[in-house]
């Protein structure tokens, strides 16, 4: 058995109070587009294709995150490719996803308190936050949602859909099956493969979501036992905003 087939040890849920208390010293790494990436790395902006309001038609990550995604992709065996489903997202998308999931859980959890509903929701979607001291992970450009596909672009079987609300979405969920079926055994190997290459590239995984990985943000710092995060809140500037900044900078040099 090589490192690509190591069993996934189910990690405990993050201590979110401790996570969001970690200091951030942003290294000013820029956001970059994944629109022109090449195999074995692919980009498929899932929320845009699902018609989520204000979802971007491209995926963006911090530049150093892209380098690490390529590192992970190049560790994959021939015929398997890494697919980025989402990276940096606007606050409005984060709000929509959180509100939609909270409402769905609330509709079938009439006996749960609001704090319990919040906790269940954040297993999949973090509360929207533009707090510079505690931003939502996807608003930092350091969080990515990924999966695997074959050389023809068909997604590999990961056991659940991306963003599925299910105990089976936990990264190590299939590892506890004593006698897996042929399909379950395939899922186990696919998850191990994804988990292994992403960890080798320096990412950490959200235990409740096999698809979610972090680098540089507070979640990564907490999971990797780092004293501080490298990435804080970042904004994808529109052309108008960039022009306004250009004019301002031009005036400063006169």
mmCIF file with all atom_site columns, C-alpha atoms in Angstrom, residues 7-208:
data_model
loop_
_atom_site.group_PDB
_atom_site.id
_atom_site.type_symbol
_atom_site.label_atom_id
_atom_site.label_alt_id
_atom_site.label_comp_id
_atom_site.label_asym_id
_atom_site.label_entity_id
_atom_site.label_seq_id
_atom_site.pdbx_PDB_ins_code
_atom_site.Cartn_x
_atom_site.Cartn_y
_atom_site.Cartn_z
_atom_site.occupancy
_atom_site.B_iso_or_equiv
_atom_site.pdbx_formal_charge
_atom_site.auth_seq_id
_atom_site.auth_comp_id
_atom_site.auth_asym_id
_atom_site.auth_atom_id
_atom_site.pdbx_PDB_model_num
ATOM 1   C CA . UNK A 1 7   ? -6.798  5.102  5.414   1.00 0.00 ? 7   UNK A CA 1
ATOM 2   C CA . UNK A 1 8   ? -8.420  8.426  6.294   1.00 0.00 ? 8   UNK A CA 1
ATOM 3   C CA . UNK A 1 9   ? -8.438  8.930  10.054  1.00 0.00 ? 9   UNK A CA 1
ATOM 4   C CA . UNK A 1 10  ? -11.596 10.803 10.965  1.00 0.00 ? 10  UNK A CA 1
ATOM 5   C CA . UNK A 1 11  ? -10.474 14.027 12.643  1.00 0.00 ? 11  UNK A CA 1
ATOM 6   C CA . UNK A 1 12  ? -12.531 15.808 15.318  1.00 0.00 ? 12  UNK A CA 1
ATOM 7   C CA . UNK A 1 13  ? -14.633 18.818 14.420  1.00 0.00 ? 13  UNK A CA 1
ATOM 8   C CA . UNK A 1 14  ? -12.743 22.110 14.613  1.00 0.00 ? 14  UNK A CA 1
ATOM 9   C CA . UNK A 1 15  ? -13.004 24.206 17.752  1.00 0.00 ? 15  UNK A CA 1
ATOM 10  C CA . UNK A 1 16  ? -14.406 27.204 15.905  1.00 0.00 ? 16  UNK A CA 1
ATOM 11  C CA . UNK A 1 17  ? -13.892 29.590 18.803  1.00 0.00 ? 17  UNK A CA 1
ATOM 12  C CA . UNK A 1 18  ? -10.182 28.718 18.796  1.00 0.00 ? 18  UNK A CA 1
ATOM 13  C CA . UNK A 1 19  ? -10.005 28.753 14.991  1.00 0.00 ? 19  UNK A CA 1
ATOM 14  C CA . UNK A 1 20  ? -11.437 32.257 14.682  1.00 0.00 ? 20  UNK A CA 1
ATOM 15  C CA . UNK A 1 21  ? -9.254  33.556 17.512  1.00 0.00 ? 21  UNK A CA 1
ATOM 16  C CA . UNK A 1 22  ? -6.048  32.831 15.596  1.00 0.00 ? 22  UNK A CA 1
ATOM 17  C CA . UNK A 1 23  ? -4.233  35.959 14.391  1.00 0.00 ? 23  UNK A CA 1
ATOM 18  C CA . UNK A 1 24  ? -4.009  36.747 10.677  1.00 0.00 ? 24  UNK A CA 1
ATOM 19  C CA . UNK A 1 25  ? -0.915  38.247 9.098   1.00 0.00 ? 25  UNK A CA 1
ATOM 20  C CA . UNK A 1 26  ? -1.906  38.487 5.456   1.00 0.00 ? 26  UNK A CA 1
ATOM 21  C CA . UNK A 1 27  ? 0.990   37.938 3.067   1.00 0.00 ? 27  UNK A CA 1
ATOM 22  C CA . UNK A 1 28  ? -0.808  39.873 0.293   1.00 0.00 ? 28  UNK A CA 1
ATOM 23  C CA . UNK A 1 29  ? -0.823  36.874 -2.028  1.00 0.00 ? 29  UNK A CA 1
ATOM 24  C CA . UNK A 1 30  ? -3.103  37.829 -4.929  1.00 0.00 ? 30  UNK A CA 1
ATOM 25  C CA . UNK A 1 31  ? -6.215  36.116 -6.247  1.00 0.00 ? 31  UNK A CA 1
ATOM 26  C CA . UNK A 1 32  ? -5.748  34.365 -9.595  1.00 0.00 ? 32  UNK A CA 1
ATOM 27  C CA . UNK A 1 33  ? -8.157  32.856 -12.078 1.00 0.00 ? 33  UNK A CA 1
ATOM 28  C CA . UNK A 1 34  ? -8.267  29.131 -12.784 1.00 0.00 ? 34  UNK A CA 1
ATOM 29  C CA . UNK A 1 35  ? -9.907  29.716 -16.158 1.00 0.00 ? 35  UNK A CA 1
ATOM 30  C CA . UNK A 1 36  ? -6.847  28.710 -18.189 1.00 0.00 ? 36  UNK A CA 1
ATOM 31  C CA . UNK A 1 37  ? -5.568  25.848 -16.042 1.00 0.00 ? 37  UNK A CA 1
ATOM 32  C CA . UNK A 1 38  ? -4.554  22.677 -17.854 1.00 0.00 ? 38  UNK A CA 1
ATOM 33  C CA . UNK A 1 39  ? -4.703  18.956 -17.100 1.00 0.00 ? 39  UNK A CA 1
ATOM 34  C CA . UNK A 1 40  ? -4.205  17.289 -14.672 1.00 0.00 ? 40  UNK A CA 1
ATOM 35  C CA . UNK A 1 41  ? -5.963  20.258 -12.995 1.00 0.00 ? 41  UNK A CA 1
ATOM 36  C CA . UNK A 1 42  ? -9.427  21.280 -14.090 1.00 0.00 ? 42  UNK A CA 1
ATOM 37  C CA . UNK A 1 43  ? -11.860 24.026 -13.091 1.00 0.00 ? 43  UNK A CA 1
ATOM 38  C CA . UNK A 1 44  ? -15.636 23.599 -12.980 1.00 0.00 ? 44  UNK A CA 1
ATOM 39  C CA . UNK A 1 45  ? -17.420 26.431 -11.086 1.00 0.00 ? 45  UNK A CA 1
ATOM 40  C CA . UNK A 1 46  ? -20.219 24.313 -9.642  1.00 0.00 ? 46  UNK A CA 1
ATOM 41  C CA . UNK A 1 47  ? -22.370 27.081 -8.157  1.00 0.00 ? 47  UNK A CA 1
ATOM 42  C CA . UNK A 1 48  ? -22.391 29.012 -11.432 1.00 0.00 ? 48  UNK A CA 1
ATOM 43  C CA . UNK A 1 49  ? -23.563 25.920 -13.299 1.00 0.00 ? 49  UNK A CA 1
ATOM 44  C CA . UNK A 1 50  ? -26.219 25.333 -10.620 1.00 0.00 ? 50  UNK A CA 1
ATOM 45  C CA . UNK A 1 51  ? -27.574 28.850 -11.158 1.00 0.00 ? 51  UNK A CA 1
ATOM 46  C CA . UNK A 1 52  ? -26.784 30.129 -7.657  1.00 0.00 ? 52  UNK A CA 1
ATOM 47  C CA . UNK A 1 53  ? -27.407 33.920 -7.629  1.00 0.00 ? 53  UNK A CA 1
ATOM 48  C CA . UNK A 1 54  ? -24.212 35.975 -8.097  1.00 0.00 ? 54  UNK A CA 1
ATOM 49  C CA . UNK A 1 55  ? -22.041 32.859 -8.419  1.00 0.00 ? 55  UNK A CA 1
ATOM 50  C CA . UNK A 1 56  ? -18.910 33.438 -10.478 1.00 0.00 ? 56  UNK A CA 1
ATOM 51  C CA . UNK A 1 57  ? -18.344 31.853 -13.879 1.00 0.00 ? 57  UNK A CA 1
ATOM 52  C CA . UNK A 1 58  ? -14.706 31.221 -12.951 1.00 0.00 ? 58  UNK A CA 1
ATOM 53  C CA . UNK A 1 59  ? -12.886 29.868 -9.898  1.00 0.00 ? 59  UNK A CA 1
ATOM 54  C CA . UNK A 1 60  ? -10.367 32.071 -8.064  1.00 0.00 ? 60  UNK A CA 1
ATOM 55  C CA . UNK A 1 61  ? -7.794  31.171 -5.409  1.00 0.00 ? 61  UNK A CA 1
ATOM 56  C CA . UNK A 1 62  ? -4.694  32.748 -3.928  1.00 0.00 ? 62  UNK A CA 1
ATOM 57  C CA . UNK A 1 63  ? -1.668  32.331 -6.188  1.00 0.00 ? 63  UNK A CA 1
ATOM 58  C CA . UNK A 1 64  ? 0.174   30.015 -3.784  1.00 0.00 ? 64  UNK A CA 1
ATOM 59  C CA . UNK A 1 65  ? -2.974  27.897 -3.459  1.00 0.00 ? 65  UNK A CA 1
ATOM 60  C CA . UNK A 1 66  ? -2.941  27.383 -7.230  1.00 0.00 ? 66  UNK A CA 1
ATOM 61  C CA . UNK A 1 67  ? 0.679   26.188 -7.073  1.00 0.00 ? 67  UNK A CA 1
ATOM 62  C CA . UNK A 1 68  ? -0.303  23.673 -4.393  1.00 0.00 ? 68  UNK A CA 1
ATOM 63  C CA . UNK A 1 69  ? -3.305  22.503 -6.392  1.00 0.00 ? 69  UNK A CA 1
ATOM 64  C CA . UNK A 1 70  ? -0.963  21.742 -9.291  1.00 0.00 ? 70  UNK A CA 1
ATOM 65  C CA . UNK A 1 71  ? 1.307   19.877 -6.906  1.00 0.00 ? 71  UNK A CA 1
ATOM 66  C CA . UNK A 1 72  ? -1.617  17.760 -5.746  1.00 0.00 ? 72  UNK A CA 1
ATOM 67  C CA . UNK A 1 73  ? -2.814  17.157 -9.302  1.00 0.00 ? 73  UNK A CA 1
ATOM 68  C CA . UNK A 1 74  ? 0.612   15.979 -10.427 1.00 0.00 ? 74  UNK A CA 1
ATOM 69  C CA . UNK A 1 75  ? 0.673   13.337 -7.695  1.00 0.00 ? 75  UNK A CA 1
ATOM 70  C CA . UNK A 1 76  ? -2.392  11.659 -9.166  1.00 0.00 ? 76  UNK A CA 1
ATOM 71  C CA . UNK A 1 77  ? -2.028  8.510  -11.268 1.00 0.00 ? 77  UNK A CA 1
ATOM 72  C CA . UNK A 1 78  ? -2.333  8.810  -15.040 1.00 0.00 ? 78  UNK A CA 1
ATOM 73  C CA . UNK A 1 79  ? -5.969  9.042  -16.087 1.00 0.00 ? 79  UNK A CA 1
ATOM 74  C CA . UNK A 1 80  ? -7.162  10.800 -12.921 1.00 0.00 ? 80  UNK A CA 1
ATOM 75  C CA . UNK A 1 81  ? -7.440  14.591 -12.682 1.00 0.00 ? 81  UNK A CA 1
ATOM 76  C CA . UNK A 1 82  ? -8.177  17.104 -9.926  1.00 0.00 ? 82  UNK A CA 1
ATOM 77  C CA . UNK A 1 83  ? -11.268 19.294 -10.356 1.00 0.00 ? 83  UNK A CA 1
ATOM 78  C CA . UNK A 1 84  ? -11.758 22.596 -8.516  1.00 0.00 ? 84  UNK A CA 1
ATOM 79  C CA . UNK A 1 85  ? -15.474 23.177 -7.912  1.00 0.00 ? 85  UNK A CA 1
ATOM 80  C CA . UNK A 1 86  ? -15.201 26.403 -5.931  1.00 0.00 ? 86  UNK A CA 1
ATOM 81  C CA . UNK A 1 87  ? -12.622 28.702 -4.404  1.00 0.00 ? 87  UNK A CA 1
ATOM 82  C CA . UNK A 1 88  ? -13.034 32.356 -3.435  1.00 0.00 ? 88  UNK A CA 1
ATOM 83  C CA . UNK A 1 89  ? -16.677 33.368 -3.353  1.00 0.00 ? 89  UNK A CA 1
ATOM 84  C CA . UNK A 1 90  ? -18.520 36.685 -2.914  1.00 0.00 ? 90  UNK A CA 1
ATOM 85  C CA . UNK A 1 91  ? -20.221 37.423 0.398   1.00 0.00 ? 91  UNK A CA 1
ATOM 86  C CA . UNK A 1 92  ? -23.629 37.329 -1.322  1.00 0.00 ? 92  UNK A CA 1
ATOM 87  C CA . UNK A 1 93  ? -23.012 33.726 -2.424  1.00 0.00 ? 93  UNK A CA 1
ATOM 88  C CA . UNK A 1 94  ? -21.835 32.744 1.055   1.00 0.00 ? 94  UNK A CA 1
ATOM 89  C CA . UNK A 1 95  ? -24.975 34.325 2.511   1.00 0.00 ? 95  UNK A CA 1
ATOM 90  C CA . UNK A 1 96  ? -27.252 32.569 0.019   1.00 0.00 ? 96  UNK A CA 1
ATOM 91  C CA . UNK A 1 97  ? -25.679 29.163 0.644   1.00 0.00 ? 97  UNK A CA 1
ATOM 92  C CA . UNK A 1 98  ? -25.780 29.562 4.415   1.00 0.00 ? 98  UNK A CA 1
ATOM 93  C CA . UNK A 1 99  ? -29.376 30.819 4.500   1.00 0.00 ? 99  UNK A CA 1
ATOM 94  C CA . UNK A 1 100 ? -30.572 28.097 2.124   1.00 0.00 ? 100 UNK A CA 1
ATOM 95  C CA . UNK A 1 101 ? -28.922 25.295 4.096   1.00 0.00 ? 101 UNK A CA 1
ATOM 96  C CA . UNK A 1 102 ? -30.044 26.703 7.458   1.00 0.00 ? 102 UNK A CA 1
ATOM 97  C CA . UNK A 1 103 ? -33.632 26.887 6.184   1.00 0.00 ? 103 UNK A CA 1
ATOM 98  C CA . UNK A 1 104 ? -33.492 23.327 4.830   1.00 0.00 ? 104 UNK A CA 1
ATOM 99  C CA . UNK A 1 105 ? -32.196 21.947 8.123   1.00 0.00 ? 105 UNK A CA 1
ATOM 100 C CA . UNK A 1 106 ? -34.652 24.041 10.134  1.00 0.00 ? 106 UNK A CA 1
ATOM 101 C CA . UNK A 1 107 ? -37.575 22.702 8.108   1.00 0.00 ? 107 UNK A CA 1
ATOM 102 C CA . UNK A 1 108 ? -36.864 19.175 9.353   1.00 0.00 ? 108 UNK A CA 1
ATOM 103 C CA . UNK A 1 109 ? -35.429 19.941 12.801  1.00 0.00 ? 109 UNK A CA 1
ATOM 104 C CA . UNK A 1 110 ? -38.338 21.493 14.689  1.00 0.00 ? 110 UNK A CA 1
ATOM 105 C CA . UNK A 1 111 ? -37.016 20.434 18.100  1.00 0.00 ? 111 UNK A CA 1
ATOM 106 C CA . UNK A 1 112 ? -33.510 21.867 17.686  1.00 0.00 ? 112 UNK A CA 1
ATOM 107 C CA . UNK A 1 113 ? -32.393 25.156 19.197  1.00 0.00 ? 113 UNK A CA 1
ATOM 108 C CA . UNK A 1 114 ? -30.987 27.903 17.003  1.00 0.00 ? 114 UNK A CA 1
ATOM 109 C CA . UNK A 1 115 ? -27.462 27.176 18.264  1.00 0.00 ? 115 UNK A CA 1
ATOM 110 C CA . UNK A 1 116 ? -27.880 23.499 17.325  1.00 0.00 ? 116 UNK A CA 1
ATOM 111 C CA . UNK A 1 117 ? -29.134 24.480 13.870  1.00 0.00 ? 117 UNK A CA 1
ATOM 112 C CA . UNK A 1 118 ? -26.185 26.835 13.440  1.00 0.00 ? 118 UNK A CA 1
ATOM 113 C CA . UNK A 1 119 ? -23.762 24.095 14.427  1.00 0.00 ? 119 UNK A CA 1
ATOM 114 C CA . UNK A 1 120 ? -25.284 21.612 11.968  1.00 0.00 ? 120 UNK A CA 1
ATOM 115 C CA . UNK A 1 121 ? -25.242 24.203 9.182   1.00 0.00 ? 121 UNK A CA 1
ATOM 116 C CA . UNK A 1 122 ? -21.605 25.112 9.651   1.00 0.00 ? 122 UNK A CA 1
ATOM 117 C CA . UNK A 1 123 ? -20.613 21.469 9.198   1.00 0.00 ? 123 UNK A CA 1
ATOM 118 C CA . UNK A 1 124 ? -21.087 22.225 5.505   1.00 0.00 ? 124 UNK A CA 1
ATOM 119 C CA . UNK A 1 125 ? -21.313 26.044 5.113   1.00 0.00 ? 125 UNK A CA 1
ATOM 120 C CA . UNK A 1 126 ? -19.594 28.583 7.362   1.00 0.00 ? 126 UNK A CA 1
ATOM 121 C CA . UNK A 1 127 ? -21.571 31.585 8.618   1.00 0.00 ? 127 UNK A CA 1
ATOM 122 C CA . UNK A 1 128 ? -21.062 34.605 6.325   1.00 0.00 ? 128 UNK A CA 1
ATOM 123 C CA . UNK A 1 129 ? -18.462 36.954 7.782   1.00 0.00 ? 129 UNK A CA 1
ATOM 124 C CA . UNK A 1 130 ? -16.449 39.882 6.489   1.00 0.00 ? 130 UNK A CA 1
ATOM 125 C CA . UNK A 1 131 ? -14.927 40.455 9.916   1.00 0.00 ? 131 UNK A CA 1
ATOM 126 C CA . UNK A 1 132 ? -11.249 41.114 9.197   1.00 0.00 ? 132 UNK A CA 1
ATOM 127 C CA . UNK A 1 133 ? -10.345 39.160 12.341  1.00 0.00 ? 133 UNK A CA 1
ATOM 128 C CA . UNK A 1 134 ? -12.578 36.164 11.564  1.00 0.00 ? 134 UNK A CA 1
ATOM 129 C CA . UNK A 1 135 ? -13.617 35.958 7.894   1.00 0.00 ? 135 UNK A CA 1
ATOM 130 C CA . UNK A 1 136 ? -15.457 33.056 6.280   1.00 0.00 ? 136 UNK A CA 1
ATOM 131 C CA . UNK A 1 137 ? -12.846 30.661 4.917   1.00 0.00 ? 137 UNK A CA 1
ATOM 132 C CA . UNK A 1 138 ? -13.998 30.898 1.290   1.00 0.00 ? 138 UNK A CA 1
ATOM 133 C CA . UNK A 1 139 ? -13.777 34.703 1.461   1.00 0.00 ? 139 UNK A CA 1
ATOM 134 C CA . UNK A 1 140 ? -10.021 34.444 2.067   1.00 0.00 ? 140 UNK A CA 1
ATOM 135 C CA . UNK A 1 141 ? -9.128  32.688 -1.197  1.00 0.00 ? 141 UNK A CA 1
ATOM 136 C CA . UNK A 1 142 ? -7.554  29.878 0.823   1.00 0.00 ? 142 UNK A CA 1
ATOM 137 C CA . UNK A 1 143 ? -10.478 27.425 0.828   1.00 0.00 ? 143 UNK A CA 1
ATOM 138 C CA . UNK A 1 144 ? -11.162 25.129 -2.116  1.00 0.00 ? 144 UNK A CA 1
ATOM 139 C CA . UNK A 1 145 ? -13.811 22.542 -2.892  1.00 0.00 ? 145 UNK A CA 1
ATOM 140 C CA . UNK A 1 146 ? -12.402 19.762 -5.049  1.00 0.00 ? 146 UNK A CA 1
ATOM 141 C CA . UNK A 1 147 ? -13.128 16.336 -6.468  1.00 0.00 ? 147 UNK A CA 1
ATOM 142 C CA . UNK A 1 148 ? -11.655 13.899 -8.992  1.00 0.00 ? 148 UNK A CA 1
ATOM 143 C CA . UNK A 1 149 ? -12.537 13.026 -12.568 1.00 0.00 ? 149 UNK A CA 1
ATOM 144 C CA . UNK A 1 150 ? -11.230 10.648 -15.215 1.00 0.00 ? 150 UNK A CA 1
ATOM 145 C CA . UNK A 1 151 ? -9.411  11.683 -18.392 1.00 0.00 ? 151 UNK A CA 1
ATOM 146 C CA . UNK A 1 152 ? -12.769 12.146 -20.171 1.00 0.00 ? 152 UNK A CA 1
ATOM 147 C CA . UNK A 1 153 ? -14.004 14.547 -17.507 1.00 0.00 ? 153 UNK A CA 1
ATOM 148 C CA . UNK A 1 154 ? -16.420 12.178 -15.759 1.00 0.00 ? 154 UNK A CA 1
ATOM 149 C CA . UNK A 1 155 ? -16.512 12.619 -11.986 1.00 0.00 ? 155 UNK A CA 1
ATOM 150 C CA . UNK A 1 156 ? -15.277 9.681  -9.943  1.00 0.00 ? 156 UNK A CA 1
ATOM 151 C CA . UNK A 1 157 ? -17.661 8.179  -7.398  1.00 0.00 ? 157 UNK A CA 1
ATOM 152 C CA . UNK A 1 158 ? -16.978 9.844  -4.036  1.00 0.00 ? 158 UNK A CA 1
ATOM 153 C CA . UNK A 1 159 ? -19.921 8.282  -2.207  1.00 0.00 ? 159 UNK A CA 1
ATOM 154 C CA . UNK A 1 160 ? -22.015 11.459 -1.958  1.00 0.00 ? 160 UNK A CA 1
ATOM 155 C CA . UNK A 1 161 ? -22.607 14.504 -4.080  1.00 0.00 ? 161 UNK A CA 1
ATOM 156 C CA . UNK A 1 162 ? -20.656 17.700 -3.499  1.00 0.00 ? 162 UNK A CA 1
ATOM 157 C CA . UNK A 1 163 ? -22.354 19.671 -0.663  1.00 0.00 ? 163 UNK A CA 1
ATOM 158 C CA . UNK A 1 164 ? -24.585 16.734 0.294   1.00 0.00 ? 164 UNK A CA 1
ATOM 159 C CA . UNK A 1 165 ? -25.977 16.931 3.839   1.00 0.00 ? 165 UNK A CA 1
ATOM 160 C CA . UNK A 1 166 ? -25.300 13.413 5.035   1.00 0.00 ? 166 UNK A CA 1
ATOM 161 C CA . UNK A 1 167 ? -23.213 11.582 7.641   1.00 0.00 ? 167 UNK A CA 1
ATOM 162 C CA . UNK A 1 168 ? -21.590 9.909  4.628   1.00 0.00 ? 168 UNK A CA 1
ATOM 163 C CA . UNK A 1 169 ? -20.123 13.292 3.612   1.00 0.00 ? 169 UNK A CA 1
ATOM 164 C CA . UNK A 1 170 ? -17.653 13.032 6.497   1.00 0.00 ? 170 UNK A CA 1
ATOM 165 C CA . UNK A 1 171 ? -14.258 12.343 4.974   1.00 0.00 ? 171 UNK A CA 1
ATOM 166 C CA . UNK A 1 172 ? -13.676 9.081  6.837   1.00 0.00 ? 172 UNK A CA 1
ATOM 167 C CA . UNK A 1 173 ? -17.276 7.853  6.795   1.00 0.00 ? 173 UNK A CA 1
ATOM 168 C CA . UNK A 1 174 ? -16.660 4.856  4.534   1.00 0.00 ? 174 UNK A CA 1
ATOM 169 C CA . UNK A 1 175 ? -13.540 3.772  6.412   1.00 0.00 ? 175 UNK A CA 1
ATOM 170 C CA . UNK A 1 176 ? -15.638 2.263  9.220   1.00 0.00 ? 176 UNK A CA 1
ATOM 171 C CA . UNK A 1 177 ? -17.489 -0.183 6.945   1.00 0.00 ? 177 UNK A CA 1
ATOM 172 C CA . UNK A 1 178 ? -16.330 -3.692 7.898   1.00 0.00 ? 178 UNK A CA 1
ATOM 173 C CA . UNK A 1 179 ? -17.161 -5.433 4.650   1.00 0.00 ? 179 UNK A CA 1
ATOM 174 C CA . UNK A 1 180 ? -17.490 -2.810 1.916   1.00 0.00 ? 180 UNK A CA 1
ATOM 175 C CA . UNK A 1 181 ? -19.270 -3.675 -1.298  1.00 0.00 ? 181 UNK A CA 1
ATOM 176 C CA . UNK A 1 182 ? -17.452 -3.272 -4.607  1.00 0.00 ? 182 UNK A CA 1
ATOM 177 C CA . UNK A 1 183 ? -18.902 0.203  -4.999  1.00 0.00 ? 183 UNK A CA 1
ATOM 178 C CA . UNK A 1 184 ? -18.043 1.199  -1.423  1.00 0.00 ? 184 UNK A CA 1
ATOM 179 C CA . UNK A 1 185 ? -14.488 -0.079 -1.891  1.00 0.00 ? 185 UNK A CA 1
ATOM 180 C CA . UNK A 1 186 ? -14.179 2.140  -4.965  1.00 0.00 ? 186 UNK A CA 1
ATOM 181 C CA . UNK A 1 187 ? -15.431 5.128  -2.984  1.00 0.00 ? 187 UNK A CA 1
ATOM 182 C CA . UNK A 1 188 ? -12.921 4.415  -0.221  1.00 0.00 ? 188 UNK A CA 1
ATOM 183 C CA . UNK A 1 189 ? -10.026 4.379  -2.694  1.00 0.00 ? 189 UNK A CA 1
ATOM 184 C CA . UNK A 1 190 ? -11.232 7.530  -4.467  1.00 0.00 ? 190 UNK A CA 1
ATOM 185 C CA . UNK A 1 191 ? -11.514 9.454  -1.195  1.00 0.00 ? 191 UNK A CA 1
ATOM 186 C CA . UNK A 1 192 ? -8.151  8.201  -0.005  1.00 0.00 ? 192 UNK A CA 1
ATOM 187 C CA . UNK A 1 193 ? -6.599  9.311  -3.276  1.00 0.00 ? 193 UNK A CA 1
ATOM 188 C CA . UNK A 1 194 ? -8.067  12.818 -3.062  1.00 0.00 ? 194 UNK A CA 1
ATOM 189 C CA . UNK A 1 195 ? -7.266  13.177 0.624   1.00 0.00 ? 195 UNK A CA 1
ATOM 190 C CA . UNK A 1 196 ? -3.697  11.923 0.217   1.00 0.00 ? 196 UNK A CA 1
ATOM 191 C CA . UNK A 1 197 ? -2.644  14.183 -2.655  1.00 0.00 ? 197 UNK A CA 1
ATOM 192 C CA . UNK A 1 198 ? -4.228  17.264 -1.084  1.00 0.00 ? 198 UNK A CA 1
ATOM 193 C CA . UNK A 1 199 ? -2.533  16.609 2.257   1.00 0.00 ? 199 UNK A CA 1
ATOM 194 C CA . UNK A 1 200 ? 0.791   15.980 0.502   1.00 0.00 ? 200 UNK A CA 1
ATOM 195 C CA . UNK A 1 201 ? 0.408   19.381 -1.174  1.00 0.00 ? 201 UNK A CA 1
ATOM 196 C CA . UNK A 1 202 ? -0.014  21.100 2.197   1.00 0.00 ? 202 UNK A CA 1
ATOM 197 C CA . UNK A 1 203 ? -3.787  21.394 2.514   1.00 0.00 ? 203 UNK A CA 1
ATOM 198 C CA . UNK A 1 204 ? -5.900  20.478 5.533   1.00 0.00 ? 204 UNK A CA 1
ATOM 199 C CA . UNK A 1 205 ? -9.365  18.952 5.294   1.00 0.00 ? 205 UNK A CA 1
ATOM 200 C CA . UNK A 1 206 ? -12.659 19.905 6.916   1.00 0.00 ? 206 UNK A CA 1
ATOM 201 C CA . UNK A 1 207 ? -13.634 16.572 8.540   1.00 0.00 ? 207 UNK A CA 1
ATOM 202 C CA . UNK A 1 208 ? -17.350 16.930 7.781   1.00 0.00 ? 208 UNK A CA 1
#
